[in-house]
Coordinates of C-alpha atoms in Angstrom, one line a residue:
L164 CA 20.3 -8.4 3.6
K165 CA 16.9 -9.9 2.9
S166 CA 14.7 -8.1 0.4
I167 CA 11.3 -7.9 2.0
C168 CA 9.3 -6.1 -0.7
Y169 CA 10.2 -4.6 -4.1
T170 CA 8.4 -1.3 -4.6
M171 CA 7.4 -0.4 -8.2
G172 CA 4.9 1.7 -10.1
V173 CA 3.5 0.9 -13.5
S174 CA 1.4 3.9 -14.5
Q175 CA 0.6 2.4 -17.9
M176 CA -1.5 -0.2 -16.2
E177 CA -4.1 2.5 -15.3
S178 CA -4.5 3.8 -18.9
S179 CA -7.8 3.6 -20.7
D180 CA -5.9 2.7 -23.9
P181 CA -5.5 -1.1 -24.3
A182 CA -2.2 -0.6 -26.2
V183 CA -0.7 1.4 -23.4
R184 CA -2.0 -1.1 -20.8
A185 CA -0.3 -3.9 -22.8
V186 CA 3.0 -2.0 -22.5
G187 CA 2.4 -1.8 -18.7
I188 CA 1.9 -5.5 -18.5
E189 CA 5.3 -6.0 -20.2
Q190 CA 6.9 -3.6 -17.8
F191 CA 5.3 -5.5 -14.9
K192 CA 6.8 -8.7 -16.3
E193 CA 10.3 -7.1 -16.4
R194 CA 9.9 -5.9 -12.8
L195 CA 8.9 -9.4 -11.7
E196 CA 12.2 -10.5 -13.0
T197 CA 13.9 -7.8 -11.0
A198 CA 12.1 -8.9 -7.9
H199 CA 13.3 -12.5 -8.6
I200 CA 16.9 -11.3 -8.9
L201 CA 16.6 -9.4 -5.6
G202 CA 15.1 -12.4 -3.9
A203 CA 11.9 -10.5 -3.0
K204 CA 8.8 -12.6 -2.7
R205 CA 6.5 -9.6 -2.6
I206 CA 6.1 -6.5 -4.7
M207 CA 4.2 -3.3 -3.9
L208 CA 2.6 -1.3 -6.6
N209 CA 2.6 2.4 -5.7
Q210 CA 0.0 3.7 -8.1
G211 CA -0.5 7.5 -8.0
G212 CA -2.9 7.8 -10.9
K213 CA -1.6 11.1 -12.3
A214 CA 0.0 9.9 -15.5
S215 CA -3.2 8.6 -17.0
G216 CA -5.0 11.9 -16.9
N217 CA -8.1 10.1 -15.5
E218 CA -10.0 10.4 -12.3
S219 CA -9.6 7.9 -9.4
A220 CA -12.6 5.6 -10.3
T221 CA -11.5 5.4 -14.0
N222 CA -7.9 4.6 -13.0
R223 CA -9.2 1.9 -10.6
K224 CA -11.4 0.3 -13.3
W225 CA -8.4 -0.1 -15.7
M226 CA -6.0 -1.0 -13.0
I227 CA -8.2 -3.8 -11.8
E228 CA -8.4 -5.1 -15.4
S229 CA -4.6 -4.9 -15.7
L230 CA -4.1 -6.7 -12.4
G231 CA -6.4 -9.5 -13.7
E232 CA -4.0 -10.0 -16.6
A233 CA -0.8 -9.6 -14.5
M234 CA -1.7 -11.8 -11.5
P235 CA -1.2 -15.1 -13.3
L236 CA 2.3 -14.0 -14.2
A237 CA 3.1 -13.1 -10.6
N238 CA 1.6 -16.4 -9.3
A239 CA 3.7 -18.3 -11.7
A240 CA 6.8 -16.5 -10.5
G241 CA 5.9 -17.1 -6.9
V242 CA 5.7 -13.4 -6.1
E243 CA 2.9 -11.8 -4.1
V244 CA 1.4 -8.6 -5.4
T245 CA 0.3 -5.9 -3.1
V246 CA -1.1 -2.4 -3.8
E247 CA -0.5 0.5 -1.4
T248 CA -3.1 2.8 0.0
H249 CA -2.3 6.0 -1.8
N250 CA -3.3 9.6 -1.0
G251 CA -3.1 11.1 -4.5
K252 CA -6.3 12.7 -5.8
E253 CA -6.3 10.4 -8.9
A254 CA -5.0 7.3 -7.1
P255 CA -7.0 4.2 -7.9
F256 CA -6.8 2.7 -4.4
K257 CA -7.5 5.1 -1.5
T258 CA -9.9 3.3 0.8
S259 CA -10.7 -0.1 2.0
A260 CA -13.8 -0.2 -0.2
H261 CA -11.5 0.3 -3.2
F262 CA -9.4 -2.7 -2.2
S263 CA -12.5 -4.8 -1.6
E264 CA -13.7 -3.9 -5.1
A265 CA -10.5 -5.0 -6.6
I266 CA -10.1 -8.2 -4.6
A267 CA -13.6 -9.3 -5.6
Q268 CA -12.3 -9.4 -9.2
V269 CA -8.7 -10.3 -8.5
P270 CA -8.8 -12.6 -5.4
D271 CA -5.0 -13.1 -5.2
L272 CA -4.4 -9.3 -4.8
R273 CA -3.1 -8.3 -1.4
V274 CA -3.0 -5.0 0.4
C275 CA -0.1 -2.8 1.6
F276 CA -2.0 -0.8 4.2
D277 CA -0.7 2.7 4.8
T278 CA -2.2 4.2 8.1
G279 CA -1.3 7.8 7.3
N280 CA -2.7 7.7 3.8
S281 CA -5.9 6.2 5.0
F282 CA -6.2 9.1 7.5
I283 CA -5.5 11.7 4.8
N284 CA -8.2 10.1 2.6
G285 CA -10.8 10.5 5.3
E286 CA -11.1 6.8 6.4
D287 CA -10.5 5.9 10.0
P288 CA -7.3 3.8 9.7
L289 CA -8.3 1.3 12.3
Q290 CA -11.6 0.6 10.6
G291 CA -9.9 0.5 7.2
Y292 CA -7.4 -2.1 8.4
L293 CA -10.2 -4.2 9.9
N294 CA -12.2 -4.0 6.7
N295 CA -9.3 -5.5 4.7
K296 CA -7.6 -7.5 7.4
E297 CA -7.7 -10.9 5.7
H298 CA -5.9 -9.4 2.7
V299 CA -3.3 -7.1 4.4
T300 CA 0.2 -8.7 4.2
H301 CA 2.4 -5.5 4.5
M302 CA 1.9 -2.4 6.7
H303 CA 3.2 1.1 6.4
F304 CA 3.0 3.1 9.7
K305 CA 2.7 6.7 8.7
D306 CA 1.6 9.3 11.3
L307 CA 0.5 13.0 11.0
S308 CA 0.8 15.8 13.5
Q309 CA -1.8 18.4 12.6
G310 CA -5.4 18.5 11.3
E311 CA -8.2 16.0 11.5
L312 CA -9.5 13.0 9.6
G313 CA -9.6 13.8 5.9
N314 CA -8.2 17.3 6.5
V315 CA -4.6 17.0 7.3
K316 CA -2.5 20.2 7.7
S317 CA 1.0 18.8 8.0
G318 CA 3.4 16.3 6.6
P319 CA 4.4 13.0 8.3
C320 CA 5.7 13.0 11.8
V321 CA 7.5 10.4 13.9
P322 CA 5.2 7.3 13.9
G323 CA 3.5 7.1 17.3
T324 CA 3.6 10.8 18.1
G325 CA 0.7 12.1 16.0
L326 CA -3.0 11.8 15.2
V327 CA -3.1 8.2 13.9
D328 CA -4.1 5.8 16.7
L329 CA -1.3 3.3 16.0
P330 CA -1.6 1.5 19.4
S331 CA -5.2 0.5 18.5
I332 CA -4.1 -0.6 15.1
I333 CA -1.3 -2.7 16.5
K334 CA -3.7 -4.3 18.9
A335 CA -6.1 -5.1 16.1
M336 CA -3.2 -6.6 14.0
K337 CA -2.2 -8.8 16.9
D338 CA -5.8 -9.8 17.6
N339 CA -6.2 -10.8 14.0
G340 CA -2.9 -12.8 13.7
Y341 CA -0.9 -10.4 11.5
N342 CA 2.6 -11.8 11.0
G343 CA 4.0 -9.7 8.2
Y344 CA 6.4 -6.7 8.2
I345 CA 5.8 -3.2 9.3
N346 CA 7.5 -0.3 7.6
L347 CA 8.0 2.9 9.7
E348 CA 7.5 5.8 7.3
K349 CA 8.4 9.5 7.7
G350 CA 11.1 10.6 5.3
G351 CA 13.0 13.9 5.7
P352 CA 16.6 14.6 6.9
D353 CA 16.4 13.1 10.4
G354 CA 17.6 9.7 9.4
F355 CA 17.5 6.7 11.8
K356 CA 16.9 9.0 14.8
V357 CA 13.2 9.1 13.7
Y358 CA 12.9 5.3 13.7
E359 CA 14.8 4.9 17.0
Q360 CA 12.3 7.3 18.6
S361 CA 9.3 5.5 16.9
M362 CA 10.5 2.1 18.0
G363 CA 10.9 3.4 21.6
I364 CA 7.2 4.3 21.5
L365 CA 5.7 1.5 19.4
G366 CA 8.2 -1.3 19.9
P367 CA 6.9 -2.5 23.3
L368 CA 3.4 -2.6 21.8
I369 CA 4.5 -4.7 18.8
V370 CA 6.4 -7.4 20.6

């Protein structure tokens, strides 16, 4: 079974304390070794921001600095680094503008774009994808059933059955030559039935 992407979080990399960030870089190195053992050529940093006690912009500032130190290690290991669109209040990367800010300083950084989290954060997911399309190498298809852009009133639903315009996003991905993987995301107790249903809806659009 091929390992597509190794998911990890290193909360210390968001800290305003240089000593704590140094610990985070060491943890990052250890997890690069884990990715290598698993045969994963990509890692995804899932950075929620809560552990630092700082607000989103401050977490982003220090996370970008840490990524600048960590990226040469990943490049040397032949592992691509992506960061996910996160919906936490303190999360450092919530919108396409946040990713653009980071990539301007760390050009090798790549984006794991989460459609549902973009919607939750109040950014149109289609426009968010288009804004970062050259840097998106992994996709999370999350959908939501109730609410409106930036004011969601439900948890995730079966991708393709909710508010997020996934057909338009798929078209944009195809138009722009996306050739990476797509992760269908819902969670809950329904198991593979969710993904069978989702693929019945979205599969014909993807192929």
